[in-house]
Short mmCIF file of C-alpha atoms and ligand atoms in Angstrom, two decimals:
data_model
loop_
_atom_site.label_atom_id
_atom_site.label_comp_id
_atom_site.label_asym_id
_atom_site.label_seq_id
_atom_site.Cartn_x
_atom_site.Cartn_y
_atom_site.Cartn_z
CA MET A 1 17.09 -133.23 67.98
CA LYS A 2 14.84 -136.26 67.61
CA ILE A 3 12.43 -138.25 69.73
CA LEU A 4 13.01 -141.81 70.89
CA LEU A 5 10.20 -144.23 70.10
CA ASP A 6 10.36 -148.01 70.22
CA GLY A 7 14.14 -148.07 70.33
CA ARG A 8 14.80 -145.63 67.47
CA TRP A 9 15.47 -141.89 67.24
CA VAL A 10 12.83 -140.54 64.85
CA ASP A 11 12.09 -137.16 63.30
CA ARG A 12 8.84 -135.49 62.23
CA ASP A 13 8.10 -132.84 59.59
CA GLU A 14 6.34 -130.64 62.10
CA LYS A 15 8.81 -129.14 64.56
CA ILE A 16 8.95 -126.90 67.59
CA ASN A 17 11.73 -124.30 67.75
CA VAL A 18 13.83 -124.30 70.91
CA THR A 19 14.97 -120.72 71.47
CA ASP A 20 17.34 -118.92 73.78
CA PRO A 21 15.14 -116.51 75.78
CA PHE A 22 17.99 -113.98 76.05
CA ASP A 23 18.17 -113.14 72.33
CA ASN A 24 15.40 -115.32 70.83
CA SER A 25 17.92 -117.13 68.62
CA ILE A 26 16.89 -120.63 67.57
CA ILE A 27 19.18 -123.22 69.17
CA ASP A 28 17.61 -126.35 67.73
CA THR A 29 14.28 -127.93 66.88
CA VAL A 30 12.40 -130.95 68.23
CA PRO A 31 9.56 -132.89 66.65
CA LYS A 32 6.04 -131.80 67.50
CA GLY A 33 4.85 -135.14 68.87
CA THR A 34 1.39 -136.30 67.87
CA THR A 35 -1.25 -138.41 69.60
CA GLN A 36 -0.17 -141.25 67.28
CA ASP A 37 3.39 -140.87 68.64
CA ALA A 38 1.94 -141.04 72.14
CA GLU A 39 0.19 -144.31 71.23
CA THR A 40 3.45 -145.70 69.83
CA ALA A 41 5.25 -144.68 73.05
CA LEU A 42 2.64 -146.42 75.21
CA ALA A 43 2.82 -149.72 73.32
CA ALA A 44 6.62 -149.62 73.20
CA ALA A 45 6.86 -148.83 76.92
CA VAL A 46 4.90 -151.97 77.74
CA SER A 47 7.35 -154.12 75.77
CA GLY A 48 10.22 -152.10 77.25
CA PHE A 49 9.08 -153.11 80.71
CA GLU A 50 9.41 -156.78 79.74
CA ILE A 51 13.12 -156.02 79.31
CA THR A 52 13.72 -153.73 82.31
CA LYS A 53 11.94 -155.87 84.86
CA LYS A 54 14.36 -158.72 84.11
CA MET A 55 17.52 -156.62 84.46
CA THR A 56 19.59 -157.28 87.55
CA VAL A 57 20.10 -154.65 90.21
CA TYR A 58 23.81 -154.74 89.37
CA ASP A 59 23.16 -153.92 85.71
CA ARG A 60 20.70 -151.13 86.55
CA ALA A 61 23.14 -149.57 89.00
CA GLN A 62 26.08 -149.86 86.58
CA ILE A 63 24.12 -148.03 83.86
CA LEU A 64 23.35 -145.19 86.27
CA PHE A 65 26.94 -144.96 87.54
CA LYS A 66 28.18 -144.90 83.95
CA ALA A 67 25.65 -142.25 82.88
CA ALA A 68 26.79 -140.12 85.83
CA GLU A 69 30.40 -140.51 84.70
CA ILE A 70 29.55 -139.51 81.12
CA ILE A 71 27.82 -136.33 82.27
CA SER A 72 30.58 -135.56 84.74
CA ASP A 73 33.17 -135.86 81.94
CA ARG A 74 31.13 -133.51 79.72
CA LEU A 75 29.89 -131.19 82.43
CA GLU A 76 30.60 -128.00 80.49
CA GLU A 77 28.67 -129.26 77.45
CA TYR A 78 25.65 -130.13 79.61
CA ALA A 79 25.86 -126.82 81.48
CA ALA A 80 25.93 -124.89 78.19
CA ILE A 81 22.74 -126.61 76.98
CA ILE A 82 20.93 -125.89 80.26
CA ALA A 83 22.00 -122.25 80.10
CA ARG A 84 21.16 -121.76 76.41
CA GLU A 85 17.68 -123.28 76.34
CA GLY A 86 16.51 -122.02 79.73
CA SER A 87 16.88 -119.10 82.10
CA LYS A 88 19.94 -120.12 84.07
CA THR A 89 23.28 -118.38 83.94
CA ILE A 90 26.26 -120.54 83.05
CA ARG A 91 27.32 -120.64 86.73
CA GLU A 92 23.83 -121.75 87.82
CA ALA A 93 23.77 -124.29 84.99
CA ARG A 94 27.09 -125.85 86.07
CA LYS A 95 25.66 -126.35 89.53
CA GLU A 96 22.60 -128.08 88.07
CA ALA A 97 24.74 -130.36 85.89
CA SER A 98 26.82 -131.47 88.88
CA ARG A 99 23.68 -132.04 90.92
CA CYS A 100 22.42 -134.27 88.09
CA VAL A 101 25.57 -136.36 88.47
CA ASN A 102 24.81 -136.71 92.21
CA THR A 103 21.20 -137.63 91.48
CA LEU A 104 22.26 -140.45 89.15
CA VAL A 105 24.92 -141.73 91.56
CA ALA A 106 22.47 -141.72 94.47
CA SER A 107 19.88 -143.51 92.29
CA ALA A 108 22.44 -146.22 91.53
CA GLU A 109 23.30 -146.57 95.21
CA GLU A 110 19.64 -146.75 96.22
CA ALA A 111 19.01 -149.45 93.58
CA LYS A 112 21.06 -151.71 95.86
CA ARG A 113 18.90 -150.88 98.88
CA ILE A 114 15.45 -151.81 97.58
CA LEU A 115 14.74 -154.04 100.54
CA GLY A 116 11.89 -156.20 101.83
CA GLU A 117 11.23 -157.77 105.26
CA THR A 118 10.27 -161.10 106.70
CA ILE A 119 6.72 -161.18 108.03
CA PRO A 120 5.88 -162.90 111.37
CA PHE A 121 2.89 -164.83 110.00
CA ASP A 122 2.62 -166.69 113.31
CA SER A 123 1.83 -163.49 115.23
CA PHE A 124 -1.89 -164.39 115.37
CA PRO A 125 -3.63 -167.76 115.64
CA GLY A 126 -4.24 -169.19 112.17
CA GLY A 127 -0.78 -168.22 110.92
CA GLU A 128 1.06 -171.23 112.35
CA LYS A 129 3.45 -173.00 109.97
CA ARG A 130 3.43 -170.01 107.63
CA ARG A 131 6.70 -168.39 106.70
CA GLY A 132 7.11 -165.49 104.36
CA TYR A 133 8.33 -162.08 103.39
CA TYR A 134 7.67 -159.22 101.05
CA TYR A 135 9.92 -157.82 98.39
CA ARG A 136 9.48 -154.71 96.25
CA PHE A 137 8.90 -155.09 92.52
CA PRO A 138 8.99 -152.38 89.82
CA ILE A 139 5.65 -150.66 89.30
CA GLY A 140 5.73 -150.85 85.45
CA VAL A 141 5.43 -148.03 82.94
CA VAL A 142 6.22 -144.65 84.54
CA LEU A 143 5.10 -141.50 82.74
CA ALA A 144 7.54 -138.71 83.65
CA ILE A 145 6.40 -135.14 82.92
CA THR A 146 8.91 -132.42 83.70
CA PRO A 147 9.04 -128.59 83.92
CA PHE A 148 11.34 -126.04 82.29
CA ASN A 149 13.16 -124.59 85.26
CA ASP A 150 15.64 -127.40 86.04
CA PRO A 151 15.66 -129.04 82.61
CA LEU A 152 18.32 -131.64 83.44
CA ASN A 153 18.31 -132.46 87.15
CA LEU A 154 14.53 -132.69 87.55
CA VAL A 155 14.49 -135.15 84.65
CA ALA A 156 17.25 -137.14 86.38
CA HIS A 157 15.03 -137.19 89.50
CA LYS A 158 12.56 -139.25 87.51
CA LEU A 159 14.75 -141.31 85.16
CA GLY A 160 17.31 -142.18 87.86
CA PRO A 161 14.91 -143.87 90.30
CA ALA A 162 12.73 -145.30 87.51
CA VAL A 163 15.74 -147.10 86.01
CA ALA A 164 17.03 -148.05 89.48
CA ALA A 165 13.66 -149.66 90.21
CA GLY A 166 13.51 -151.63 86.94
CA ASN A 167 10.67 -149.66 85.36
CA SER A 168 10.28 -148.51 81.79
CA VAL A 169 9.69 -144.80 81.22
CA ILE A 170 7.88 -142.45 78.90
CA LEU A 171 9.45 -139.01 79.23
CA LYS A 172 7.59 -135.85 78.24
CA PRO A 173 10.00 -132.99 78.92
CA ALA A 174 8.97 -129.33 79.08
CA THR A 175 8.06 -128.00 75.64
CA VAL A 176 10.43 -125.01 75.93
CA THR A 177 13.46 -126.89 77.34
CA PRO A 178 13.59 -130.41 75.84
CA LEU A 179 17.29 -130.46 74.84
CA SER A 180 18.90 -131.15 78.23
CA ALA A 181 16.42 -133.98 78.80
CA ILE A 182 17.26 -135.57 75.44
CA LYS A 183 21.00 -135.25 76.18
CA LEU A 184 20.42 -137.05 79.49
CA VAL A 185 18.68 -139.89 77.68
CA GLU A 186 21.59 -140.05 75.20
CA ALA A 187 23.98 -140.47 78.14
CA MET A 188 21.83 -143.26 79.57
CA LEU A 189 21.77 -145.12 76.24
CA GLU A 190 25.53 -144.70 75.88
CA ALA A 191 25.83 -146.11 79.40
CA GLY A 192 24.01 -149.26 78.30
CA LEU A 193 20.31 -148.66 78.97
CA PRO A 194 18.37 -150.79 76.47
CA PRO A 195 16.86 -148.32 73.96
CA LYS A 196 13.39 -149.80 74.35
CA ALA A 197 13.47 -149.06 78.09
CA ILE A 198 12.75 -145.41 77.49
CA GLN A 199 10.53 -143.41 75.18
CA VAL A 200 11.04 -139.67 74.75
CA ILE A 201 8.22 -137.64 73.28
CA THR A 202 8.37 -133.88 72.79
CA GLY A 203 5.42 -131.64 72.06
CA TYR A 204 2.66 -129.71 73.75
CA GLY A 205 1.28 -131.18 76.97
CA SER A 206 -2.15 -129.86 76.03
CA LYS A 207 -2.06 -131.91 72.77
CA ILE A 208 -0.46 -135.22 73.74
CA GLY A 209 -0.89 -135.12 77.53
CA ASP A 210 -4.37 -136.57 77.87
CA VAL A 211 -3.60 -139.64 75.72
CA LEU A 212 -0.59 -140.49 77.89
CA VAL A 213 -2.07 -139.54 81.26
CA SER A 214 -5.35 -141.39 80.92
CA ASP A 215 -3.95 -144.62 79.47
CA GLU A 216 -4.30 -147.66 81.72
CA ARG A 217 -0.96 -149.10 80.63
CA VAL A 218 0.75 -146.31 82.58
CA ARG A 219 1.05 -147.45 86.19
CA MET A 220 2.46 -144.24 87.64
CA ILE A 221 2.57 -140.58 86.65
CA SER A 222 5.50 -138.70 88.09
CA PHE A 223 4.69 -135.05 87.44
CA THR A 224 6.63 -131.90 88.28
CA GLY A 225 5.05 -128.65 87.21
CA GLY A 226 2.39 -126.10 88.03
CA VAL A 227 -0.79 -126.60 90.05
CA GLU A 228 -3.12 -126.02 87.09
CA ALA A 229 -1.54 -128.75 84.94
CA GLY A 230 -1.34 -130.93 88.07
CA LYS A 231 -5.08 -130.62 88.68
CA HIS A 232 -5.84 -131.32 85.01
CA ILE A 233 -3.66 -134.45 85.08
CA ALA A 234 -5.06 -135.71 88.41
CA ALA A 235 -8.60 -135.37 87.04
CA ARG A 236 -7.78 -137.58 84.05
CA ALA A 237 -5.39 -140.10 85.53
CA GLY A 238 -7.88 -142.78 86.57
CA ILE A 239 -6.61 -145.63 88.71
CA LYS A 240 -2.86 -145.27 88.81
CA LYS A 241 -0.30 -143.90 91.22
CA ILE A 242 0.36 -140.16 91.02
CA GLY A 243 3.41 -138.30 92.30
CA MET A 244 3.00 -134.53 92.15
CA GLU A 245 5.76 -131.99 92.75
CA LEU A 246 4.02 -128.65 92.37
CA GLY A 247 4.59 -125.01 93.12
CA SER A 248 4.82 -122.90 96.25
CA ASN A 249 4.98 -119.38 97.66
CA SER A 250 7.85 -120.00 100.06
CA PRO A 251 7.97 -118.13 103.39
CA VAL A 252 11.19 -117.33 105.26
CA ILE A 253 11.10 -115.93 108.81
CA VAL A 254 14.08 -113.81 109.86
CA TRP A 255 13.99 -113.63 113.65
CA LYS A 256 15.50 -110.77 115.71
CA ASP A 257 18.49 -112.89 116.83
CA ALA A 258 19.41 -114.04 113.28
CA ASP A 259 22.86 -113.75 111.73
CA LEU A 260 21.82 -110.92 109.42
CA GLU A 261 24.67 -111.18 106.96
CA LEU A 262 23.94 -114.88 106.45
CA ALA A 263 20.20 -114.26 106.15
CA VAL A 264 20.64 -111.47 103.58
CA GLU A 265 23.12 -113.41 101.44
CA SER A 266 21.04 -116.64 101.46
CA CYS A 267 17.72 -114.92 100.85
CA VAL A 268 18.96 -112.74 97.98
CA SER A 269 20.32 -115.85 96.28
CA GLY A 270 17.14 -117.81 97.16
CA ALA A 271 14.88 -115.11 95.73
CA PHE A 272 16.69 -114.56 92.43
CA TRP A 273 18.18 -117.99 91.57
CA ALA A 274 17.14 -118.93 88.03
CA ALA A 275 15.43 -115.52 87.81
CA GLY A 276 13.13 -116.61 90.62
CA GLN A 277 11.77 -119.53 88.55
CA ASN A 278 12.33 -122.03 91.28
CA CYS A 279 9.71 -124.00 93.19
CA ILE A 280 11.56 -123.32 96.47
CA GLY A 281 12.47 -119.72 95.63
CA VAL A 282 12.03 -117.21 98.46
CA GLN A 283 8.82 -115.23 97.92
CA ARG A 284 7.69 -113.98 101.35
CA LEU A 285 10.22 -112.64 103.86
CA LEU A 286 8.71 -112.22 107.34
CA VAL A 287 11.26 -110.10 109.20
CA HIS A 288 11.21 -109.27 112.93
CA ARG A 289 10.33 -105.60 113.40
CA ASP A 290 13.38 -104.93 115.62
CA ILE A 291 15.73 -105.65 112.71
CA TYR A 292 13.38 -104.88 109.82
CA ASP A 293 15.00 -101.60 108.72
CA GLN A 294 18.54 -102.94 109.00
CA PHE A 295 17.62 -106.11 107.08
CA LYS A 296 15.76 -104.13 104.42
CA THR A 297 18.67 -101.75 103.83
CA SER A 298 21.22 -104.57 103.40
CA PHE A 299 18.84 -106.73 101.35
CA VAL A 300 18.07 -103.92 98.90
CA ALA A 301 21.75 -102.93 98.68
CA ARG A 302 22.77 -106.52 97.91
CA THR A 303 19.98 -106.88 95.33
CA LYS A 304 21.14 -103.72 93.56
CA GLN A 305 24.57 -105.30 93.06
CA TYR A 306 23.05 -108.12 90.97
CA LYS A 307 24.34 -108.18 87.40
CA ILE A 308 21.62 -109.20 84.98
CA GLY A 309 21.95 -109.99 81.30
CA ASP A 310 23.81 -112.45 79.09
CA LYS A 311 23.55 -115.91 80.70
CA MET A 312 26.73 -117.15 79.07
CA LYS A 313 28.97 -114.50 80.68
CA GLU A 314 30.74 -115.62 83.85
CA GLU A 315 29.99 -112.38 85.67
CA THR A 316 26.21 -112.51 85.12
CA ASP A 317 24.22 -113.24 88.29
CA MET A 318 20.75 -113.49 86.77
CA GLY A 319 19.43 -114.17 83.28
CA PRO A 320 16.07 -113.58 81.58
CA MET A 321 12.78 -115.21 82.42
CA ILE A 322 11.84 -118.17 80.24
CA THR A 323 9.71 -116.03 77.87
CA GLU A 324 8.79 -112.40 77.45
CA THR A 325 5.18 -113.39 78.15
CA GLU A 326 6.22 -114.66 81.57
CA ALA A 327 8.16 -111.44 82.27
CA LYS A 328 5.07 -109.44 81.28
CA ARG A 329 2.97 -111.52 83.71
CA VAL A 330 5.35 -110.71 86.57
CA GLU A 331 5.32 -107.04 85.56
CA SER A 332 1.51 -107.01 85.71
CA TRP A 333 1.53 -108.69 89.15
CA VAL A 334 3.95 -106.06 90.49
CA ASN A 335 1.81 -103.26 88.98
CA ASP A 336 -1.31 -104.80 90.55
CA ALA A 337 0.41 -104.83 93.98
CA VAL A 338 1.62 -101.23 93.57
CA ALA A 339 -1.89 -100.09 92.61
CA LYS A 340 -3.09 -101.67 95.87
CA SER A 341 -0.43 -99.97 98.17
CA ALA A 342 2.82 -101.91 97.64
CA VAL A 343 6.10 -99.99 97.42
CA VAL A 344 8.91 -101.01 95.04
CA LEU A 345 12.19 -100.78 97.01
CA THR A 346 14.30 -101.72 93.98
CA GLY A 347 13.65 -103.20 90.53
CA GLY A 348 10.20 -103.24 88.99
CA LYS A 349 11.47 -102.77 85.42
CA ARG A 350 11.27 -105.05 82.40
CA ASN A 351 13.31 -105.22 79.21
CA GLY A 352 12.01 -108.00 76.94
CA ALA A 353 12.26 -111.24 78.93
CA LEU A 354 14.59 -109.63 81.50
CA TYR A 355 12.85 -108.54 84.68
CA ASP A 356 14.94 -106.71 87.27
CA PRO A 357 15.42 -108.36 90.68
CA THR A 358 12.62 -106.68 92.59
CA VAL A 359 11.95 -106.09 96.30
CA LEU A 360 8.52 -105.00 97.50
CA GLU A 361 7.09 -103.96 100.85
CA ASN A 362 3.65 -103.04 102.07
CA VAL A 363 2.13 -105.74 99.84
CA PRO A 364 -1.55 -106.17 100.78
CA PRO A 365 -3.13 -109.64 101.20
CA ASP A 366 -5.37 -109.20 98.16
CA ALA A 367 -2.43 -108.62 95.77
CA THR A 368 -1.89 -111.62 93.50
CA ILE A 369 1.85 -111.45 94.21
CA HIS A 370 1.09 -112.03 97.89
CA HIS A 371 -1.09 -115.13 97.61
CA GLU A 372 -0.09 -116.85 94.34
CA GLU A 373 3.20 -118.41 93.28
CA VAL A 374 5.05 -115.61 91.45
CA PHE A 375 7.71 -117.83 89.82
CA GLY A 376 9.74 -114.74 88.97
CA PRO A 377 12.49 -112.51 90.44
CA THR A 378 10.45 -110.66 93.05
CA VAL A 379 10.29 -110.91 96.83
CA ASN A 380 7.97 -109.32 99.41
CA LEU A 381 9.10 -108.02 102.83
CA TYR A 382 6.70 -108.03 105.80
CA PRO A 383 7.48 -106.88 109.37
CA VAL A 384 6.43 -109.33 112.14
CA ASP A 385 6.49 -109.05 115.96
CA ASP A 386 5.25 -112.35 117.31
CA LEU A 387 6.45 -115.85 116.43
CA ASP A 388 3.01 -117.47 116.57
CA LYS A 389 1.62 -114.82 114.26
CA ALA A 390 4.59 -115.12 111.89
CA ILE A 391 4.09 -118.89 111.66
CA LYS A 392 0.34 -118.43 111.18
CA GLU A 393 1.06 -115.96 108.37
CA ALA A 394 3.58 -118.37 106.79
CA ASN A 395 0.95 -121.14 106.91
CA SER A 396 -1.90 -118.98 105.65
CA LEU A 397 -1.65 -119.85 101.93
CA PRO A 398 -2.67 -123.09 100.21
CA TYR A 399 0.97 -124.08 99.49
CA GLY A 400 3.56 -125.81 101.66
CA LEU A 401 6.74 -127.03 99.96
CA LEU A 402 9.65 -125.71 102.05
CA ALA A 403 9.73 -122.98 104.71
CA ALA A 404 12.72 -121.50 106.52
CA ILE A 405 13.76 -119.57 109.60
CA PHE A 406 16.93 -117.67 110.52
CA THR A 407 17.50 -117.60 114.28
CA SER A 408 20.18 -118.34 116.86
CA ASN A 409 17.62 -119.48 119.44
CA VAL A 410 17.12 -123.24 119.48
CA ASP A 411 13.64 -122.96 121.04
CA VAL A 412 12.50 -120.63 118.26
CA ALA A 413 14.00 -122.97 115.65
CA PHE A 414 12.28 -126.01 117.17
CA LYS A 415 8.93 -124.30 117.37
CA ALA A 416 9.17 -123.22 113.73
CA ALA A 417 10.28 -126.70 112.65
CA TYR A 418 7.19 -128.27 114.21
CA ASP A 419 4.55 -125.61 113.51
CA LEU A 420 5.37 -124.61 109.93
CA ASP A 421 3.00 -126.54 107.70
CA CYS A 422 5.14 -127.81 104.81
CA GLY A 423 7.34 -130.62 103.49
CA GLY A 424 10.59 -129.32 105.02
CA VAL A 425 11.95 -126.55 107.24
CA MET A 426 15.42 -125.09 106.69
CA ILE A 427 17.04 -123.54 109.75
CA ASN A 428 19.60 -120.81 108.95
CA ASP A 429 19.29 -121.43 105.21
CA SER A 430 16.72 -119.95 102.88
CA THR A 431 14.02 -122.20 101.40
CA ASP A 432 16.28 -122.58 98.38
CA TYR A 433 18.29 -125.42 99.85
CA ARG A 434 17.85 -129.02 98.72
CA LEU A 435 20.03 -132.07 99.00
CA ASP A 436 19.02 -134.34 96.14
CA SER A 437 18.69 -137.39 98.37
CA MET A 438 16.52 -135.80 101.08
CA PRO A 439 12.76 -136.46 101.01
CA PHE A 440 11.40 -133.63 98.91
CA GLY A 441 7.79 -132.67 98.36
CA GLY A 442 4.99 -130.65 99.79
CA VAL A 443 1.64 -130.46 101.53
CA LYS A 444 -1.57 -128.80 100.33
CA TYR A 445 -1.29 -127.61 96.70
CA SER A 446 2.50 -128.10 96.73
CA GLY A 447 2.14 -131.77 95.98
CA LEU A 448 1.56 -135.39 96.71
CA GLY A 449 4.22 -137.94 97.67
CA ARG A 450 7.95 -137.37 97.94
CA GLU A 451 10.97 -137.40 95.63
CA GLY A 452 14.60 -137.80 96.74
CA LEU A 453 16.02 -141.05 95.49
CA LYS A 454 15.23 -143.46 98.33
CA PHE A 455 11.74 -141.95 98.55
CA SER A 456 11.15 -141.95 94.78
CA LEU A 457 12.13 -145.62 94.77
CA GLN A 458 9.48 -146.38 97.37
CA GLU A 459 6.91 -144.62 95.16
CA MET A 460 8.11 -146.39 92.00
CA THR A 461 8.05 -149.91 93.44
CA GLU A 462 5.31 -151.96 95.08
CA PRO A 463 5.51 -154.58 97.81
CA LYS A 464 4.63 -158.17 96.94
CA VAL A 465 3.97 -160.59 99.79
CA VAL A 466 5.14 -164.19 99.50
CA CYS A 467 3.73 -166.65 102.02
CA PHE A 468 4.67 -170.35 102.26
CA ASN A 469 2.20 -172.65 104.01
CA LEU A 470 4.46 -175.40 105.38
CA PRO A 471 2.23 -177.93 107.19
CA ASN A 472 5.06 -180.48 107.38
CA ILE A 473 7.56 -178.44 109.34
P1 NAD B 1 3.76 -126.52 83.64
O1 NAD B 1 2.76 -127.06 84.61
O2 NAD B 1 3.33 -125.48 82.70
O3 NAD B 1 4.38 -127.71 82.77
C1 NAD B 1 5.02 -128.80 83.34
C2 NAD B 1 5.01 -129.95 82.36
O4 NAD B 1 3.66 -130.41 82.22
C3 NAD B 1 5.49 -129.60 80.96
O5 NAD B 1 6.22 -130.68 80.43
C4 NAD B 1 4.20 -129.41 80.20
O6 NAD B 1 4.34 -129.61 78.81
C5 NAD B 1 3.36 -130.51 80.83
N1 NAD B 1 1.91 -130.35 80.70
C6 NAD B 1 1.20 -129.21 80.70
N2 NAD B 1 -0.11 -129.50 80.55
C7 NAD B 1 -0.22 -130.83 80.48
C8 NAD B 1 -1.30 -131.74 80.31
N3 NAD B 1 -2.56 -131.31 80.19
N4 NAD B 1 -1.04 -133.06 80.28
C9 NAD B 1 0.22 -133.51 80.40
N5 NAD B 1 1.28 -132.71 80.53
C10 NAD B 1 1.07 -131.38 80.58
O7 NAD B 1 5.00 -126.01 84.53
P2 NAD B 1 6.29 -125.22 84.08
O8 NAD B 1 5.91 -123.82 83.73
O9 NAD B 1 7.11 -126.01 83.12
O10 NAD B 1 7.10 -125.23 85.48
C11 NAD B 1 6.82 -124.33 86.48
C12 NAD B 1 6.02 -124.95 87.60
O11 NAD B 1 6.63 -126.15 88.06
C13 NAD B 1 5.98 -124.03 88.82
O12 NAD B 1 4.68 -124.01 89.35
C14 NAD B 1 6.95 -124.69 89.77
O13 NAD B 1 6.74 -124.39 91.13
C15 NAD B 1 6.74 -126.12 89.48
N6 NAD B 1 7.91 -126.89 89.92
C16 NAD B 1 7.80 -127.70 91.02
C17 NAD B 1 8.91 -128.39 91.49
C18 NAD B 1 8.84 -129.30 92.67
O14 NAD B 1 9.72 -130.14 92.80
N7 NAD B 1 7.86 -129.16 93.55
C19 NAD B 1 10.13 -128.25 90.82
C20 NAD B 1 10.20 -127.42 89.71
C21 NAD B 1 9.09 -126.75 89.26
#
């Protein structure tokens, strides 16, 4: 595939192979973008904004509706690309492709709700005879940097609202999974987006990132990825808006009055979805001691039923991690925990990039897998007795994206909803639940700002006040 610069798809001699992590076969190649390409993208994005800022809301919305229709009509094709280049099974990939359709539709709908307000200028002395309002205008060039784990829908979460707002975009997709992102851009162009409205540059973030991030022509960076890259980018961004969707170490409390079958089913899926490479994946399960043994037995039994292997087979529940290096990292974190007292209840084995769904207990606080984001198919069980202590434990780490609780007691649910320190609390669902239009984001190292189309549109537009002094009225 090619990159899109200044309205044209262009190729480069130097390429990056895009491989299927299941069998290491090469699916395609993309150009290895250079700093000169980044400069071209920046200049072109500025002229692209001259076009997008003049487009009507109707036109912007129509493009997004049409792009959604194109993807919906070719859902299987999009799902196959997601599944081949990344970690997801074909069933997981289909779900992502249909969520992308929703994300684009909701972006189009929200484009029509970018509202302002009238301002009561006469509310203090000195404001007499003034009448006015504010409206929201597009922020300008948005730099969208995206991760590998949802290679289509998380790109749509940036392109959808950016186009809805009237911005131009420079997209830097994840180095390992650029194909779904490029296919999304193709759908947008086919739907009528002016080619100069969007630049797509592939390559290594470490090589081209700084040129893009630090440039003053970029008015907003919308970043989804890990904390380390997030910190690096924030340190170089200068004076521009930054939206950061980062990682987490999601806690789920299972209280003694929970529907156990529901809790087990949701948490197994939440722990092992996309081979655990999911920012809201379940990592810490804090289970009431009265039901701990029962929960553990069913959770381990359900985990053992998971079929792992070929992503393209309908019956496969979980595919490989994104690279063998990542699977080796998870293996070393599990070994570190075991050396420090943890017990492997099931899993704990690696075969290339495949890492078995793994359940641990007795994980001590100094184990890396306890306090860092594992981003892999492992989950830790901890017994808890007291709700305050369970919430304190859930809040004890420097992350806070989503948290969850299973309970049938409304008082317990309310307390958890208010005291868990995070961007969202799921009651009777695992942390792995997201509606694409809900406000989504985290506190502490989990991020800055919120996505979810209405909320992304607030971040990607700015209010402009208009005040008429009317001495003759
Ligand atoms: P990553 O941080 O390695 O990379 C993310 C993107 O940043 C990639 O496109 C990468 O090329 C780019 N990048 C890296 N260094 C850069 C630099 N110096 N300048 C500019 N760009 C740079 O993350 P990843 O491994 O692709 O994704 C996994 C991480 O993303 C996890 O931590 C996960 O929790 C997080 N994530 C968060 C959310 C969320 O919505 N909060 C969603 C998905 C993933």
